PDB file of C-alpha atoms in Angstrom:
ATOM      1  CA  UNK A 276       2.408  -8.122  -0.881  1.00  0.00           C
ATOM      2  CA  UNK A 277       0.145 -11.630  -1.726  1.00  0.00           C
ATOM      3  CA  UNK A 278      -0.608 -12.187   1.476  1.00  0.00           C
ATOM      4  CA  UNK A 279      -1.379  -9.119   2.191  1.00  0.00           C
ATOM      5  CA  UNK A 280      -3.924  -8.676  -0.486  1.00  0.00           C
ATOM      6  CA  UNK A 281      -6.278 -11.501   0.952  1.00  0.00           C
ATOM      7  CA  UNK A 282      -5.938  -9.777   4.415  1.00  0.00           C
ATOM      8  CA  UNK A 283      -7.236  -6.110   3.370  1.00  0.00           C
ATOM      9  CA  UNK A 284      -9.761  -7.788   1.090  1.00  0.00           C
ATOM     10  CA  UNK A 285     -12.841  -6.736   3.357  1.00  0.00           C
ATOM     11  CA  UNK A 286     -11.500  -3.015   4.069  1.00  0.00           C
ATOM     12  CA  UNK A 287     -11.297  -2.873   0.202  1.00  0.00           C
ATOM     13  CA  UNK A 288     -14.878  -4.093  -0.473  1.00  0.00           C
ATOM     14  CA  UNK A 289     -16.256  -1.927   2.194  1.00  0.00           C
ATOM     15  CA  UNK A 290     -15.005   1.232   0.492  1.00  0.00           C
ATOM     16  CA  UNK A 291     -16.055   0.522  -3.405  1.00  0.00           C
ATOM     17  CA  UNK A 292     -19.526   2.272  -2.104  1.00  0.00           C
ATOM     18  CA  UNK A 293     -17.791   5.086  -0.826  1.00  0.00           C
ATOM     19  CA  UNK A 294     -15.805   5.156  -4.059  1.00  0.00           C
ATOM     20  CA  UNK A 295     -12.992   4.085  -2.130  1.00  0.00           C
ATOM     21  CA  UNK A 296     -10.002   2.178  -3.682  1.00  0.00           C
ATOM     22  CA  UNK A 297      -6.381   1.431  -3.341  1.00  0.00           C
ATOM     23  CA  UNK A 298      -3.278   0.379  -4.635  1.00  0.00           C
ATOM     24  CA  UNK A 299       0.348  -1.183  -3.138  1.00  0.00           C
ATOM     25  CA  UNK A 300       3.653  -0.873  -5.027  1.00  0.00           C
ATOM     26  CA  UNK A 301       7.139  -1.197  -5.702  1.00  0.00           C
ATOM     27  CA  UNK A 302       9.009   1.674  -7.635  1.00  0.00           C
ATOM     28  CA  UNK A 303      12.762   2.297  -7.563  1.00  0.00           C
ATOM     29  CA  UNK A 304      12.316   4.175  -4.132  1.00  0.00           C
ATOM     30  CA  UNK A 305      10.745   1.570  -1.954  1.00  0.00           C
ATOM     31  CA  UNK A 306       7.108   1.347  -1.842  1.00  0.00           C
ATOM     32  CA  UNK A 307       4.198   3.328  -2.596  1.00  0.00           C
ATOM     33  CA  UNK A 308       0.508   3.056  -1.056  1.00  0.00           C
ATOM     34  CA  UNK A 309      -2.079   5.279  -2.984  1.00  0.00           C
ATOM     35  CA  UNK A 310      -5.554   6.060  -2.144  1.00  0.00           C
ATOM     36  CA  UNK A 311      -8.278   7.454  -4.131  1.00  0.00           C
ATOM     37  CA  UNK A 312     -11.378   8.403  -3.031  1.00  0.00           C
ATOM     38  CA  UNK A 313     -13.892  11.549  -1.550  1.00  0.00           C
ATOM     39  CA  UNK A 314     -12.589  13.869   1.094  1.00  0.00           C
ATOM     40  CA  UNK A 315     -15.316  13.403   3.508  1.00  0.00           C
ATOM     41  CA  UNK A 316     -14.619   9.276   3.149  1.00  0.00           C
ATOM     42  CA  UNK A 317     -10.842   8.680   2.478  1.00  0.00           C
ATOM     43  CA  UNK A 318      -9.066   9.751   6.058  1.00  0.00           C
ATOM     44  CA  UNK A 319     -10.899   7.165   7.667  1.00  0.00           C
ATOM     45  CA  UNK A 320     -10.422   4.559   4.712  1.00  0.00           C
ATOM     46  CA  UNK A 321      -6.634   5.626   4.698  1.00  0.00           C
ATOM     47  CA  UNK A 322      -5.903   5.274   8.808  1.00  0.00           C
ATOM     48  CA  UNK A 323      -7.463   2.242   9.081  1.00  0.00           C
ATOM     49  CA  UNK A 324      -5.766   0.872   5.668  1.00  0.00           C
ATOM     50  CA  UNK A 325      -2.558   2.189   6.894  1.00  0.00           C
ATOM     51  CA  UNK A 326      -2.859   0.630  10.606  1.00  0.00           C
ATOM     52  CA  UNK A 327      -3.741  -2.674   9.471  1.00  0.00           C
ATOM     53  CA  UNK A 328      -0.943  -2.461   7.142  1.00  0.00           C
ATOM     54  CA  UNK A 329       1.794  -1.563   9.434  1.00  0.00           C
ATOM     55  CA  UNK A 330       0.444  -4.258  11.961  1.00  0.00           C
ATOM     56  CA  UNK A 331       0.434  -7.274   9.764  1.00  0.00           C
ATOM     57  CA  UNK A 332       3.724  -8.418   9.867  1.00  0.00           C
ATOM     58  CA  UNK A 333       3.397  -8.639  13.700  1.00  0.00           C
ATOM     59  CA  UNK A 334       0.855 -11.151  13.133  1.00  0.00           C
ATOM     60  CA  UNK A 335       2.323 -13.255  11.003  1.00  0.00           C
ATOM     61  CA  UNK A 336       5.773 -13.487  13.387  1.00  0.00           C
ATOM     62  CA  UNK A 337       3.565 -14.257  16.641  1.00  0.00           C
ATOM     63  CA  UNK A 338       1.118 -16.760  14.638  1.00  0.00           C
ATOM     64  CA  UNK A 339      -1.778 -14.618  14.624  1.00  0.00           C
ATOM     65  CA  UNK A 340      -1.850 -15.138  10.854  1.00  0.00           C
ATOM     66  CA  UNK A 341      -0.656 -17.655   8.680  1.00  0.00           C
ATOM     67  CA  UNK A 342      -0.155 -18.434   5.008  1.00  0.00           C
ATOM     68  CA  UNK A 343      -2.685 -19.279   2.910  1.00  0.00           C
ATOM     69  CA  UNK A 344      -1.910 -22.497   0.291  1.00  0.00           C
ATOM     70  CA  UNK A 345      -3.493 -20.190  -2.897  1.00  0.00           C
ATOM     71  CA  UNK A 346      -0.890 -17.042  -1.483  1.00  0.00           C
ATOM     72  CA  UNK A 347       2.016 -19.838  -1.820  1.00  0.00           C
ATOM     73  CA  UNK A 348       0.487 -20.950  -4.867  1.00  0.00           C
ATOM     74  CA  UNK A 349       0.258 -17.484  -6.514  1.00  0.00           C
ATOM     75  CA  UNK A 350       3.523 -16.560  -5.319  1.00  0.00           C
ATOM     76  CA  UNK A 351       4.995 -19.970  -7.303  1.00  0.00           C
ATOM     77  CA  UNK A 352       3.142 -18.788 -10.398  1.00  0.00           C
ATOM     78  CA  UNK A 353       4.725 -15.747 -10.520  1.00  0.00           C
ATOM     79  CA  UNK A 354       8.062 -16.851  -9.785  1.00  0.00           C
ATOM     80  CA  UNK A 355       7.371 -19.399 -12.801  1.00  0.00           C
ATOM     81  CA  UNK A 356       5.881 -16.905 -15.059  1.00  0.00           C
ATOM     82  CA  UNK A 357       9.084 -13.794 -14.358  1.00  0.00           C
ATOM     83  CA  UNK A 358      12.419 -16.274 -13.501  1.00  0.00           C
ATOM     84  CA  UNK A 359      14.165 -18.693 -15.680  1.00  0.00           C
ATOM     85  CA  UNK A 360      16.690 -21.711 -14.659  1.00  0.00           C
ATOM     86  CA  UNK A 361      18.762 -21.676 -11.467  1.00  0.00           C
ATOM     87  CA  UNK A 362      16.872 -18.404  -9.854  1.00  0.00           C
ATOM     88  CA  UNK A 363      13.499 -19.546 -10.616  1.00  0.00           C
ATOM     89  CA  UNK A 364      14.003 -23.271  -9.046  1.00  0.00           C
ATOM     90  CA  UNK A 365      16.047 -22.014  -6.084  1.00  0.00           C
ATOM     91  CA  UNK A 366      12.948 -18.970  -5.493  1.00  0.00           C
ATOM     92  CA  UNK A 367      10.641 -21.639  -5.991  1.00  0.00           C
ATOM     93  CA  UNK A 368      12.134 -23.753  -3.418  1.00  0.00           C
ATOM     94  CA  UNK A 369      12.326 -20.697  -0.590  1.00  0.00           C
ATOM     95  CA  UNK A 370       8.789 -20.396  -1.687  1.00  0.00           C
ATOM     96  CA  UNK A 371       7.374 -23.805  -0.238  1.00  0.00           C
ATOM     97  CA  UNK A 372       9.584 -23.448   2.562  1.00  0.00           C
ATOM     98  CA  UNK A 373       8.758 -20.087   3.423  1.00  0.00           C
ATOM     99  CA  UNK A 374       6.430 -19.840   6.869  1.00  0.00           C
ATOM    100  CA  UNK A 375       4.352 -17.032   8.139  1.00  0.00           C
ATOM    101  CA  UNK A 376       6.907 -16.258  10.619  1.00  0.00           C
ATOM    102  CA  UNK A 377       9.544 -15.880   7.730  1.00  0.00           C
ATOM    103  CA  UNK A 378       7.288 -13.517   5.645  1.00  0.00           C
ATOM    104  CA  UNK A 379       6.423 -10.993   8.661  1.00  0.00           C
ATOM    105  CA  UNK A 380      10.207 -11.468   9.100  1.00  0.00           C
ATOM    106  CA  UNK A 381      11.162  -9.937   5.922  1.00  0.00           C
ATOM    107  CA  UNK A 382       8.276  -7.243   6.021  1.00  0.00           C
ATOM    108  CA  UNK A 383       9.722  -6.351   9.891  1.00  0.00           C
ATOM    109  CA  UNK A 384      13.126  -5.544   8.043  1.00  0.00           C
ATOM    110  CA  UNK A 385      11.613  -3.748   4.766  1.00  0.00           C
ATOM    111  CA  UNK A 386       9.615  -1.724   7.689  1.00  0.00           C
ATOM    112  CA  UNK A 387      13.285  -1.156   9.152  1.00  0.00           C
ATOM    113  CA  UNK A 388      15.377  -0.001   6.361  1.00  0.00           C
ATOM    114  CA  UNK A 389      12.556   2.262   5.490  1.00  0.00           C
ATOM    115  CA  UNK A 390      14.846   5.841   5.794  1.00  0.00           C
ATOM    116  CA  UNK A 391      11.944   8.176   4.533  1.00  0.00           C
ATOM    117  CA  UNK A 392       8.143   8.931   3.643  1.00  0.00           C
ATOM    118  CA  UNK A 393       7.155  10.597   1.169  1.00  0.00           C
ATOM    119  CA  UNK A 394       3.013  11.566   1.948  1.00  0.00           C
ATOM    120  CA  UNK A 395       0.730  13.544  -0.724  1.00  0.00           C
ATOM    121  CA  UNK A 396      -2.277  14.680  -0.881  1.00  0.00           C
ATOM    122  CA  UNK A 397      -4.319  15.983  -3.714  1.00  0.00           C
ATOM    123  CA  UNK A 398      -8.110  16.483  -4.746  1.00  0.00           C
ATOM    124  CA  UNK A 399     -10.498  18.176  -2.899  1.00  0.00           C
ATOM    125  CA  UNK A 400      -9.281  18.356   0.308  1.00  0.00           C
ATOM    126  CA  UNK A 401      -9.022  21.861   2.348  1.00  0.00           C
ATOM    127  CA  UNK A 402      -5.193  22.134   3.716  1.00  0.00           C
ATOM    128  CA  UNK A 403      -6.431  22.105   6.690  1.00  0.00           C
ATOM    129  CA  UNK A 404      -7.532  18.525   6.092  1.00  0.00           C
ATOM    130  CA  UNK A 405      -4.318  17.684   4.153  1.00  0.00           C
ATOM    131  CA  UNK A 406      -2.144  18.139   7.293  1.00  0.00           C
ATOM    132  CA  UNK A 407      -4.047  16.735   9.740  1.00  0.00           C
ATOM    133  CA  UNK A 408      -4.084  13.394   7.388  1.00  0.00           C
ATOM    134  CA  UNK A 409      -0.674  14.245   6.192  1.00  0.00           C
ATOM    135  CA  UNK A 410       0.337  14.037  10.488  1.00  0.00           C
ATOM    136  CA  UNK A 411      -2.065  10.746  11.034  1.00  0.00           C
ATOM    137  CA  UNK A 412      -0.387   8.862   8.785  1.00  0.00           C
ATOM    138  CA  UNK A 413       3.093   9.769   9.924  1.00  0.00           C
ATOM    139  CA  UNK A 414       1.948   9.054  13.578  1.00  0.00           C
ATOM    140  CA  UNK A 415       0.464   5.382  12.318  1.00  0.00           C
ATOM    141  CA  UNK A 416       4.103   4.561  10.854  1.00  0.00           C
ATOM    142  CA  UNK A 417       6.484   6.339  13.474  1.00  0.00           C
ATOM    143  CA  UNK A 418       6.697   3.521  15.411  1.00  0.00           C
ATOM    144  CA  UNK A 419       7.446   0.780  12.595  1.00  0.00           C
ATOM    145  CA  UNK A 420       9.981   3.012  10.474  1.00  0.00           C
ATOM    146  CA  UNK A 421      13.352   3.661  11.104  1.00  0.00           C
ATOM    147  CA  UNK A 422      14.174   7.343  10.446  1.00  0.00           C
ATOM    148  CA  UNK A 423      17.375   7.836  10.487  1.00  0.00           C
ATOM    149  CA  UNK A 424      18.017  11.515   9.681  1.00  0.00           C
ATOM    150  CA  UNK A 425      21.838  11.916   9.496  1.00  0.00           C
ATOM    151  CA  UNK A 426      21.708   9.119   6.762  1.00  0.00           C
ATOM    152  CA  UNK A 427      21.832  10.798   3.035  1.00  0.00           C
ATOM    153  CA  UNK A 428      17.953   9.138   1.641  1.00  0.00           C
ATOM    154  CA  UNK A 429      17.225   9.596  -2.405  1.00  0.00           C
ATOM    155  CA  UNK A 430      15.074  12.405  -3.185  1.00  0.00           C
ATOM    156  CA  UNK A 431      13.139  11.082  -5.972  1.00  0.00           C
ATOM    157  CA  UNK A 432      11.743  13.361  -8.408  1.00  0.00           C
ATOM    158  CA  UNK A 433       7.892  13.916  -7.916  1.00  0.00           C
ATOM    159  CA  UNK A 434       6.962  12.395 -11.784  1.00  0.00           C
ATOM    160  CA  UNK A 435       8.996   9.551 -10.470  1.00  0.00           C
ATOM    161  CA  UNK A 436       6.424   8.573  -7.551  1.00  0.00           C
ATOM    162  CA  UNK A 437       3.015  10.165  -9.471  1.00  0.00           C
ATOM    163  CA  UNK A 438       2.857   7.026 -12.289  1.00  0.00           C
ATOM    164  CA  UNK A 439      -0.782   6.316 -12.604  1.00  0.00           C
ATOM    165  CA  UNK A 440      -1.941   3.940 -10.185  1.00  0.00           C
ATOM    166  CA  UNK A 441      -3.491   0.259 -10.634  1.00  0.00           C
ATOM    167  CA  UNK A 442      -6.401   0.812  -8.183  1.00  0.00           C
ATOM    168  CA  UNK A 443      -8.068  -1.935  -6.304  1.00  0.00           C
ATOM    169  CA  UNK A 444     -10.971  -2.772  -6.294  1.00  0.00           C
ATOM    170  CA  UNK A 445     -11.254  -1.194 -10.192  1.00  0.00           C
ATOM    171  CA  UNK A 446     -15.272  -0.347  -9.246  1.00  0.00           C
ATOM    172  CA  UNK A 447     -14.182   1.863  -6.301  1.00  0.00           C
ATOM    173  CA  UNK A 448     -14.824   4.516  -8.471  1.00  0.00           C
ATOM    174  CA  UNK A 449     -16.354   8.149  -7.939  1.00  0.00           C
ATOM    175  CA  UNK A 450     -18.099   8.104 -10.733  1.00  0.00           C
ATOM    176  CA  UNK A 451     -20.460   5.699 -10.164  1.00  0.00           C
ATOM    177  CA  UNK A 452     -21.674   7.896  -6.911  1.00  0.00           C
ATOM    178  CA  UNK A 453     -24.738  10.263  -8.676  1.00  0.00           C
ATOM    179  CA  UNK A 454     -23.981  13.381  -8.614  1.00  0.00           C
ATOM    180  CA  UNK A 455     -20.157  13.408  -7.447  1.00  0.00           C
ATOM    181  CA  UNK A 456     -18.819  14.240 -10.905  1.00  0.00           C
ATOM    182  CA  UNK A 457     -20.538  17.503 -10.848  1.00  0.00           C
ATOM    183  CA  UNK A 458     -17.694  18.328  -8.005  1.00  0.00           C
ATOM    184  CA  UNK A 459     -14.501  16.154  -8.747  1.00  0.00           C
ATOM    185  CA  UNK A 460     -12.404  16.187 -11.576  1.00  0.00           C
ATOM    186  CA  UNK A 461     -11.536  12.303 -11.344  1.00  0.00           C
ATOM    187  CA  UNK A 462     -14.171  11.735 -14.339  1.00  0.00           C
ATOM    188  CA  UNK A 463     -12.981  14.166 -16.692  1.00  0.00           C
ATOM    189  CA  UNK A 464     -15.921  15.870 -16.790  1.00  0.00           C
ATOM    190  CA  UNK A 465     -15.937  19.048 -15.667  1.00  0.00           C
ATOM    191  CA  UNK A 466     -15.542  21.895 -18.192  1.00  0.00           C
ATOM    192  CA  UNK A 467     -12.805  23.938 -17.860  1.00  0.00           C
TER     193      UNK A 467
END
């Protein structure tokens, strides 16, 4: 997800006036992607997010993307900071060998041993609108999952996937828009 975090850098940055924000992350079920944001602003945000995201391992296998030396360099940092002796030399080592084609490689096959999807939605959204986004996002990752119905999947308790998110960028915030506390709850200011 390094890599990955330089690429979407721009999306992210063009939301934080919309109050848009984001977060990527590993649980004990696979992965989670998490948007927060205002009804009338986060489809859009979340497609294109989502489309990008699905397509960038494609671009690092044909070339279309490469590496950066400070994503190899964080990844080496973290491998220093979490690993100790044998594990943390020999990940070190796959780490400055690793190419671009290798990393979209290894998303390619997280993509395919992806067995189910898990999509909510919650705020301020009419169900109407929850579906349709609900269906967009399913159609964006159709093609790059492989759902394999007839194979038994965890069902992971909902409190399991609703942990509290580490949004990014922290300023894409609806609470700096005027006015938009007065209708969403994200604040914690409306009285009950």
């Amino acid at each position: 997800l390094i890599p990955w975090k330089n690429i979407i850098i721009d999306l992210a940055e063009l939301g934080v006036p919309g109050a848009l924000s984001y977060e990527v992350s590993f649980n004990n079920f696979g992965l989670r992607i998490c948007f927060q944001g205002i009804s009338q602003t986060l489809p859009s945000y979340a497609r294109r997010f989502c489309k990008r995201f699905v397509q960038h391992h494609l671009k690092l296998i044909q070339g279309s993307a490469q590496l950066s030396p400070s994503v190899v360099d964080k990844a080496i940092s973290q491998a220093k900071r979490r690993l100790n002796g044998f594990q943390k030399r020999q990940t070190i080592s796959i780490i400055c060998e690793t190419t671009a084609e290798n990393a979209g490689m290894e998303g390619k096959l997280f993509f395919e041993s992806t067995s189910r999807v898990a999509c909510l939605v919650q705020g301020d959204f009419l169900p109407d609108e929850a579906i349709e986004l609900v269906d967009e996002l399913e159609k964006i990752f159709q093609d790059y999952l492989y759902f394999d119905r007839a194979k038994p999947a965890p069902q992971p308790d909902l409190r399991a996937l609703l942990y509290k998110p580490q949004l990014k960028p922290s300023s894409g915030s609806s609470c700096f828009i005027p006015g938009a506390y007065l209708i969403s709850d994200a604040c914690g200011r409306i009285i009950r």
